[in-house]
Structure formats: C-alpha cells, structure tokens
Coordinates of C-alpha atoms and ligand atoms in Angstrom, one line a residue:
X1 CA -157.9 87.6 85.5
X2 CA -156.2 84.4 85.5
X3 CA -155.6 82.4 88.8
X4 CA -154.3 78.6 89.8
X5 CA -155.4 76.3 91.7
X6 CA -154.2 72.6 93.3
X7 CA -155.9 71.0 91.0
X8 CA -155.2 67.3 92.6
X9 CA -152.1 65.9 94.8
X10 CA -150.2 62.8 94.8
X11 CA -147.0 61.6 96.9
X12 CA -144.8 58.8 97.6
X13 CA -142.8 56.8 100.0
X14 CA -140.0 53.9 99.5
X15 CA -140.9 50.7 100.7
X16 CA -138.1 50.6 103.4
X17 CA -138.6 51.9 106.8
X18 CA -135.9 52.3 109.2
X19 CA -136.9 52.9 112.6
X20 CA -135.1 54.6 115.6
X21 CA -134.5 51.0 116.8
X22 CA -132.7 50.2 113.5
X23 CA -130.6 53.6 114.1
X24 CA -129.7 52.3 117.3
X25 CA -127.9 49.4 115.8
X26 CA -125.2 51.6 114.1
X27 CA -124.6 54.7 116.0
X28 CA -124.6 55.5 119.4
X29 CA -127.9 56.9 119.6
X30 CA -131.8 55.7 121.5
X31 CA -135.3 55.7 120.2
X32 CA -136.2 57.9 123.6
X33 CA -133.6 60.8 122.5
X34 CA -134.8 60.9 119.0
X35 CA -138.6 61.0 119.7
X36 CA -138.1 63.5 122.6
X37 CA -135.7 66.0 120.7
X38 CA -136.9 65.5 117.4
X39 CA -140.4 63.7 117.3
X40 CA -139.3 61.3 114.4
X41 CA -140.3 57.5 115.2
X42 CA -138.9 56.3 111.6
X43 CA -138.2 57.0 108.3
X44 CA -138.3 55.3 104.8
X45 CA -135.5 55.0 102.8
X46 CA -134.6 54.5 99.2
X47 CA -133.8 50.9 98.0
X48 CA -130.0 51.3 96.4
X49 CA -131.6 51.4 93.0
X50 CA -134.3 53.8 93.6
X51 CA -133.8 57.7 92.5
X52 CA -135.4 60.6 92.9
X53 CA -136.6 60.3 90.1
X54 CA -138.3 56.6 90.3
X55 CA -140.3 58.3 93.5
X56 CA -141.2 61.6 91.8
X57 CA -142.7 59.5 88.7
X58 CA -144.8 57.7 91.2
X59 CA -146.0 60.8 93.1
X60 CA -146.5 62.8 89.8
X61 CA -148.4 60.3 88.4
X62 CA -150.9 60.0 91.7
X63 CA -151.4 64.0 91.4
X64 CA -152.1 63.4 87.7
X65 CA -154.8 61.2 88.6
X66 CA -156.3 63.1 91.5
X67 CA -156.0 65.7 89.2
X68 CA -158.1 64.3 86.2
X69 CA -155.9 65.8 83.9
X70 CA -154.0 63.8 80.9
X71 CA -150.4 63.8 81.2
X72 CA -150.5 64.9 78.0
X73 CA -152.2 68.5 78.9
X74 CA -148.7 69.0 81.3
X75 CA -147.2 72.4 80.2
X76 CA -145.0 73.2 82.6
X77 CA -143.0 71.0 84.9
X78 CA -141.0 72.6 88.6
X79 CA -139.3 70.0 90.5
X80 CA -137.7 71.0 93.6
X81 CA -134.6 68.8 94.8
X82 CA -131.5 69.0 96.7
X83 CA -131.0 65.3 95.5
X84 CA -131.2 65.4 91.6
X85 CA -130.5 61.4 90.2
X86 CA -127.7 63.6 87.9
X87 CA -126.1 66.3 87.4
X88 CA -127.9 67.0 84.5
X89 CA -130.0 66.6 82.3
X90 CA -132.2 67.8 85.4
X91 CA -134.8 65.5 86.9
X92 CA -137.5 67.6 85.9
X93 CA -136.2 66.5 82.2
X94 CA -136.0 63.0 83.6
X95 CA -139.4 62.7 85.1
X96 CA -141.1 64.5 81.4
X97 CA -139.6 61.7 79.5
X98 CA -141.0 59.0 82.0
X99 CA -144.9 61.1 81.7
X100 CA -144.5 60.8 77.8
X101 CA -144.7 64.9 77.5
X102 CA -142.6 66.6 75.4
X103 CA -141.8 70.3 74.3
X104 CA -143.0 71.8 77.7
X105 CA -140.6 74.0 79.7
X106 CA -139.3 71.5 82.7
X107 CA -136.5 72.4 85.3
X108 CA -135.0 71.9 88.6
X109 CA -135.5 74.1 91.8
X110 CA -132.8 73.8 94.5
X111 CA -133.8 75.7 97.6
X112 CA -133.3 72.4 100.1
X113 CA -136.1 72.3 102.4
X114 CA -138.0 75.4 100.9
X115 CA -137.9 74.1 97.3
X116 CA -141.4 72.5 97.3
X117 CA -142.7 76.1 98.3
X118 CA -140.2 78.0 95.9
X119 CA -141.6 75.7 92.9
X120 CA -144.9 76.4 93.9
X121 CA -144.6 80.0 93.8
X122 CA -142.8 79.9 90.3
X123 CA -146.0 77.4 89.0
X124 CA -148.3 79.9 90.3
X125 CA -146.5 83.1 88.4
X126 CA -146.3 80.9 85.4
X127 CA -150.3 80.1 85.0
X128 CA -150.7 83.6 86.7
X129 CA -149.4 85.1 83.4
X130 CA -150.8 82.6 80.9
X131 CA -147.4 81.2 80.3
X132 CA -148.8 77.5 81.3
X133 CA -152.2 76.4 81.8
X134 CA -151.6 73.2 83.6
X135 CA -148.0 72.6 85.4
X136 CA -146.8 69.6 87.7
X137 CA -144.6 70.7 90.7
X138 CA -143.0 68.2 92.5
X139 CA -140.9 68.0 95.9
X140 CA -138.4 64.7 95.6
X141 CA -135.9 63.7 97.5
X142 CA -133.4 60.6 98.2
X143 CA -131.7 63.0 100.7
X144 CA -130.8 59.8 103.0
X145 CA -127.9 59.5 100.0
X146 CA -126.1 62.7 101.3
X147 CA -126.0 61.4 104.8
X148 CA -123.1 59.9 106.9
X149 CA -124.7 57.5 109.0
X150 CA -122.3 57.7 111.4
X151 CA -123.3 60.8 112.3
X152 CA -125.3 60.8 114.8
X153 CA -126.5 64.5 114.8
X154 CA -127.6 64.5 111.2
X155 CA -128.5 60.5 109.9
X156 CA -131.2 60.2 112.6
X157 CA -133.6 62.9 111.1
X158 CA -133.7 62.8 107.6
X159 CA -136.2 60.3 105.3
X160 CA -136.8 60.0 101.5
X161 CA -140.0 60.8 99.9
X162 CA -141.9 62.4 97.3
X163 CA -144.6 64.8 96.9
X164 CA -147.1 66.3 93.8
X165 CA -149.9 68.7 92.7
X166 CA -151.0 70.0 89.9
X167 CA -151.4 73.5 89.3
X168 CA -153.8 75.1 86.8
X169 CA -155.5 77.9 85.6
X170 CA -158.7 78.7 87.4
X171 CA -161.2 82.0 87.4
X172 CA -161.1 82.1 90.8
X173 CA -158.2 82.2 93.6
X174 CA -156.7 78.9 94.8
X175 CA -153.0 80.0 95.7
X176 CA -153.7 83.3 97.2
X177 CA -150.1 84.6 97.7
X178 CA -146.7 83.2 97.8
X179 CA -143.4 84.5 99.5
X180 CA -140.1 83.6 99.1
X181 CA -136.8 84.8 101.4
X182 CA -133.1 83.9 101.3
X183 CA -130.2 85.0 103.3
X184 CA -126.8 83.4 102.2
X185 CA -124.8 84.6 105.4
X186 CA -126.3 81.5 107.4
X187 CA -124.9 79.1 104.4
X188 CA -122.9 77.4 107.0
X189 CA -125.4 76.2 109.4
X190 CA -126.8 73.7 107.0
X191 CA -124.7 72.6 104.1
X192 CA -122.9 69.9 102.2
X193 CA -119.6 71.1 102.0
X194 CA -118.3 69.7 98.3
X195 CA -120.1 70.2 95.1
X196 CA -119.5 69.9 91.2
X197 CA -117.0 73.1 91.0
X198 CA -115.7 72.9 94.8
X199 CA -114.1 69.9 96.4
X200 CA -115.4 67.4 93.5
X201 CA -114.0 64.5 94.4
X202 CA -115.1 64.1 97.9
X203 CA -118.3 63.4 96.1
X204 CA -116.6 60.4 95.1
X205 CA -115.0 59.5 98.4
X206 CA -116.2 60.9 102.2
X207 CA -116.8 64.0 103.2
X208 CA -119.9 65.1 100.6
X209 CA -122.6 64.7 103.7
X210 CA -125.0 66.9 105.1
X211 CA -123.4 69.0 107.8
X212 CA -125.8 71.0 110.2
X213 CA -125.7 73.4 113.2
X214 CA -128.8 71.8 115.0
X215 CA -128.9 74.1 118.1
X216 CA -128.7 77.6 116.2
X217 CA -130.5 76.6 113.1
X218 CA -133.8 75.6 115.5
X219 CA -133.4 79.0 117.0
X220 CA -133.2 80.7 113.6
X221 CA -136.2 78.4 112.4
X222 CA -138.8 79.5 114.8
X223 CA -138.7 82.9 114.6
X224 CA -138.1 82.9 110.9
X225 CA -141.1 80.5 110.3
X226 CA -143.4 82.5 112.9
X227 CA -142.2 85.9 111.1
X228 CA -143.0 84.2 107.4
X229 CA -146.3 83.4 108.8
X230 CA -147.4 86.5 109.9
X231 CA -145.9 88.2 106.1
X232 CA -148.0 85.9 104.2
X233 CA -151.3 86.9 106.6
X234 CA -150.4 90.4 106.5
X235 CA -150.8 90.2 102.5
X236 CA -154.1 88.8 102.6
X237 CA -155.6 91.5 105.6
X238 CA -156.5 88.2 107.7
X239 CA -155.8 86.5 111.2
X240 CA -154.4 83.2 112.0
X241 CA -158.0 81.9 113.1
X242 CA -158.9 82.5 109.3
X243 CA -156.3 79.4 108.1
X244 CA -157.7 76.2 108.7
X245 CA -154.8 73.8 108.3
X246 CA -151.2 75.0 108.6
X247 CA -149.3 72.7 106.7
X248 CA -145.4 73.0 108.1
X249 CA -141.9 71.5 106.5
X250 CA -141.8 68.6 109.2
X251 CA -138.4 69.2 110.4
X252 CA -138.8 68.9 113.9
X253 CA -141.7 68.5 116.5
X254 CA -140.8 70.6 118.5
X255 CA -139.7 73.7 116.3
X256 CA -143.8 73.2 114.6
X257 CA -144.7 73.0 118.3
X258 CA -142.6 76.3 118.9
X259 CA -144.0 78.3 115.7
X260 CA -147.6 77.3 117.1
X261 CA -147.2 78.3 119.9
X262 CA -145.6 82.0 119.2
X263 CA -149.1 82.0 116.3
X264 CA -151.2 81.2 119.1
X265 CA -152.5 77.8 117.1
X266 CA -153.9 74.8 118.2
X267 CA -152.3 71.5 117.0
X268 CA -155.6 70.2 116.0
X269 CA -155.3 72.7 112.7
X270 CA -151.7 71.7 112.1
X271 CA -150.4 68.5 109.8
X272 CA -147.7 66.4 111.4
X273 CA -146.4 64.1 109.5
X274 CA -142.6 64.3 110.6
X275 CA -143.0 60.8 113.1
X276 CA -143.5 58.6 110.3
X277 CA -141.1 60.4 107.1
X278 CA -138.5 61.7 109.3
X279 CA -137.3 65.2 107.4
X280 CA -137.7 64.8 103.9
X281 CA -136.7 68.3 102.6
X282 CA -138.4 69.3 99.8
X283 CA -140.7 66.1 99.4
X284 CA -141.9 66.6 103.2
X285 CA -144.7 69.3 102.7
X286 CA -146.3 67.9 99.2
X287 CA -146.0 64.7 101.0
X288 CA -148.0 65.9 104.9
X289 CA -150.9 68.3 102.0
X290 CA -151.4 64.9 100.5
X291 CA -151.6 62.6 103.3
X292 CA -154.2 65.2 104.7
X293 CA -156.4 65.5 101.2
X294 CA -156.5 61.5 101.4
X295 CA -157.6 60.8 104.6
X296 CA -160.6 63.5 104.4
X297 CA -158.4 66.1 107.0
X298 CA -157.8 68.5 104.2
X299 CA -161.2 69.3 101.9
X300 CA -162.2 71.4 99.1
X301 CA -162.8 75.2 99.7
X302 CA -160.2 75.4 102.8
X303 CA -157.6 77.9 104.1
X304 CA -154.2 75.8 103.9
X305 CA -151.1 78.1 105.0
X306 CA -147.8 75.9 103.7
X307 CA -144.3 77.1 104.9
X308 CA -141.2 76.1 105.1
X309 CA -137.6 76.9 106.3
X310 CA -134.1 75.0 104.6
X311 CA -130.6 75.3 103.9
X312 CA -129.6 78.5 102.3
X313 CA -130.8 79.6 104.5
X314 CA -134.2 79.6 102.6
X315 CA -137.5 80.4 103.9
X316 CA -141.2 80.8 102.3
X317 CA -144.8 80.3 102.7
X318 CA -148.0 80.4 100.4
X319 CA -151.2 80.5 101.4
X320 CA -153.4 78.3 99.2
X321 CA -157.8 78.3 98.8
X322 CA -157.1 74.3 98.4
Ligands
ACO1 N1 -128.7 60.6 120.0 C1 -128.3 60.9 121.2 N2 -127.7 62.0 121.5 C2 -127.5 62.9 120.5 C3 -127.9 62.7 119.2 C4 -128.5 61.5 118.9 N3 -129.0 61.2 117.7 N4 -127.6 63.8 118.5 C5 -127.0 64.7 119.3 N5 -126.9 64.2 120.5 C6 -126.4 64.8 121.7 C7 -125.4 65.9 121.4 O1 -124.1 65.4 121.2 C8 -125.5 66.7 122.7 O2 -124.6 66.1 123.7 P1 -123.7 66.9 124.7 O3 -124.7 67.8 125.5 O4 -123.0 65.9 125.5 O5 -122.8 67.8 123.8 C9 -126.9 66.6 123.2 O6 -127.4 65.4 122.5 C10 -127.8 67.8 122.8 O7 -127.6 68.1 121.5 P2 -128.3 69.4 120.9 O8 -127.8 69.6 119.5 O9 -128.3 70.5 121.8 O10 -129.8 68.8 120.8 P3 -131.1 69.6 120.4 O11 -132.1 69.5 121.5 O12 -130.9 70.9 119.8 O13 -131.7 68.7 119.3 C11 -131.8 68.7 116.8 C12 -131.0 68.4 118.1 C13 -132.9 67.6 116.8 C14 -130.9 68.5 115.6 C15 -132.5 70.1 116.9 O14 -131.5 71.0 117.2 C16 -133.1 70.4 115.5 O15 -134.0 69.9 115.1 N6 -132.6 71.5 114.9 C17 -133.1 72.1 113.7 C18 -133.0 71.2 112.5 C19 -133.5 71.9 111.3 O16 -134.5 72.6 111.4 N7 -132.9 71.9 110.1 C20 -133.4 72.7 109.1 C21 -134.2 72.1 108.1 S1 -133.4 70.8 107.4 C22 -133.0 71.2 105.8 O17 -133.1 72.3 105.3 C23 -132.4 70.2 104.9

C-alpha cells in the first residue's frame, strides 16, 4: 500500500507590509474596526514587479529544501491560484521552468481560498496510485492585484503570499483523508465579476475586483467549516481532542474563533496567522503549517487537521499525520 506524506514545507511573503494605519490613509476606514471585525493588523503586498510566480519559486524552493529532495526528483507539480501571472501557459508551467524540471505533469488549481486544500488532495491521489512519487503543491497568490482599494469592505482583508510542501510516497500514512465540496449556487457572494470569456475588457479597465457579501458569507463559513470538520473526523472514527493543531484558512478571527468554539477547541491547538498576512487565499494555509513547523509549534508524528472555505463556494479539509 502506497501512502504520502509532507515531506518538508516552505512559504513566502513580499517584502512590503501595509498596515491598517497605511489603509487608513486611502479609504475611510480605522486600525480599531479592522482588528476588532476582522483580526488582521497588516498585510504584505507584492512590489509592482513581483508575480505569483516570483513568490511561489521562493516558497517551492524552501519546501525543496526542508524537504531534502533534489528538484530534479519533482514528478508532479499542483499549484493552487486564483491569481495566475497569465492566462496561460499556467503557473504551475511557469514555476517548473524556474526549478529546472522538465517532462513532469504540472497544472493550475483554481478553487480560491480552498485551492491549497484541493491541490493537496489531488497530490495525495496522485502518489496514492503510484502516478508520482514526489510532487510539489503550492498555494500562491498576488490577490491584492484583484482588489479595488477603494473599497473599503474588500481591500482591508486581503494580503499576498505563498506557501509549499512536498508530498511523497511513504509506507506509512501521512495525509490520512482528504475532502473536497462545492456548491456553485453561492457563486455570488464572493466573485470577481469579469473574466477571459465574460466582460474581458473590464479586466483591462475597472470593474475586474473582488466583490464579496461579507455578512452572509461569515454565516455560511462557520457552519460549513465546523460541518467539514466533523466529515473529515467522522472518516477517521476519531474526536476533536485526537487533532493536535487545527490549521484554518485565516480569513477572519473571528469566524476561526466561531468554528472553535462550535468544535469545542481551545485556541492554544489552533494556528493564527491571519494578523500579520491578512487573507491570502490559497497561499494562507501552506503559509500558517509552515510558520508553525519553523518555529517548533508544529513537530513530527502530529495530528494537523487543515481546512478551508473560498469563493465557489468551495470548501475542504484533510487531515494530515505531519
Ligand atoms: N472600515 C470601517 N467600516 C467598515 C469597513 C471598514 N473597512 N468595512 C465595512 N464597514 C462598515 C459597513 O459599511 C457597515 O456599516 P453600516 O452598518 O453603516 O452599513 C459596518 O461596517 C458593518 O459591516 P458588516 O459587513 O456587517 O461587518 P462584519 O462584522 O460582518 O465584518 C467582514 C465584515 C470582516 C467582511 C466579515 O463579514 C467577514 O470576515 N466575512 C467573511 C469573509 C470571508 O470569509 N470570505 C471568504 C473567504 S475569502 C475567499 O474565498 C477569497
């Protein structure tokens, strides 16, 4: 029986920062409403020359090193972003030229804020069957790009970032289960509404920014999350105490608070990193597992529960031996 593992993690952040005092400068917003509603204290933010891509490359090649693995060894490359640097070639394709690999299967994943957990899933079904031995899977985003910033209800949440692992084969079970959810009648709470076959050119003009239905969406989030929770539990015939880190998309303080609260967890076992990134979509859980391996929270032989909840709407968990 073939398993896979996280075999090392690696993860990125732009040199900018912009803090809720900055925000306050260009729309009519205060560093007290955003910390209280949302938890967010700052976010960093992609220089005007920096892609997706440039932060994915530098994420990837931390989990390569983490990893121990040669670039080289790479069979399999899932990169989940709602902010690709093209429209194609995809920036999976983009960041395998960068590594040097060639010939392996690479593509894009767009399930917004879920995609990290969607890419993972597909990884682990990959090595699961023998199809790849060793695949990167990489949460990226420059989502600050499909902001307006004069938006206050949107441009004071979101931050740009990136996030890595490597996923290999193993004899034993790392990534226990995954599970994966979509429901396309809430596609208007959280969308941009202009793409490559609708509206094009907006994209070139106003318009092409991220519009969201904050009040209903944090409704739908909690009990969604708290529901995918108990699924991926269920699967595995274990409690809540059993996890020791739950690793959440960091959306909002107060919606983690919320779905901890309705588990019946304490916030010592959950990973907050949603003060200092802001919402990073895809990039933000890859980004909080990997902030936790580095500074000694997150160790070898743990339960880690991931999940997440986007755009879509899109919705998924795994729960991962790390
Ligand atoms: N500064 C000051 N006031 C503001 C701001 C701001 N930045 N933004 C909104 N307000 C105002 C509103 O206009 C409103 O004013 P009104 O009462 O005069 O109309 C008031 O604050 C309250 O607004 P609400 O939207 O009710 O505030 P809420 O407490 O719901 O917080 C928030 C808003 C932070 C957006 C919250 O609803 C949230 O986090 N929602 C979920 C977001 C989410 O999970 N997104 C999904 C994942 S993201 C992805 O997939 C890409």
């Amino acid at each position: 029986m073939i398993y896979s593992r996280i075999a090392g993690t690696g993860s990125y952040l732009p040199d900018k920062v912009v803090t809720n005092a900055d925000l306050e400068k260009i729309v009519d917003t205060t560093d007290e409403w955003i910390r209280e509603r949302s938890g967010i204290h700052q976010r960093h933010v992609a220089a005007d020359d920096e892609t997706t891509c440039d932060l994915a490359e530098h994420a990837a090649r931390r989990a390569i090193e983490a990893a121990g693995v040669e670039a080289g060894s790479i069979d399999l490359i899932v990169l989940a972003t709602t902010t690709p640097d093209l429209v194609f070639p995809s920036t999976a394709c983009l960041l395998q030229e960068r590594l040097g690999i060639h010939d392996c299967a690479a593509f894009d994943i767009q399930a917004v804020c879920t995609g990290f957990v969607y890419a993972l899933s597909v990884a682990d079904k990959f090595v699961r069957t023998g199809a790849a031995r060793c695949a990167l899977v990489v949460g990226a985003e420059t989502f600050t790009r499909i902001i307006d910033w004069s938006d206050r209800k949107t441009c004071v949440l979101f931050g740009d970032g990136a996030g890595a692992v490597i996923v290999e084969a193993a004899d034993a079970p790392g990534v226990l289960s995954t599970h994966l959810h979509a429901d396309g009648r809430y596609a208007d709470l959280l969308l941009v509404p202009a793409g490559v076959s609708k509206d094009y050119q907006k994209l070139r003009g106003h318009g092409a920014f991220v519009r969201m239905e904050g009040n209903q969406l944090f409704k739908v989030a909690v009990n969604t999350l708290s529901g995918i929770v108990e699924e991926a539990l269920t699967a595995n015939g274990i409690g809540i105490d059993a996890v020791d880190w739950l690793i959440p998309h960091q959306a909002n303080k107060r919606i983690i608070a919320a779905t901890a609260r309705k588990l019946g967890l304490s916030d010592e076992r959950i990973i907050v990193t949603v003060a200092e990134h802001g919402n990073t979509s895809a990039a933000s859980i890859p980004l909080a597992l990997d902030v936790a391996v580095r500074d000694g929270r997150v160790k070898r032989g743990q339960l880690l529960l991931l999940e997440a909840f986007g755009g879509g709407l899109t919705w998924g968990a795994a729960l991962v031996r790390y």
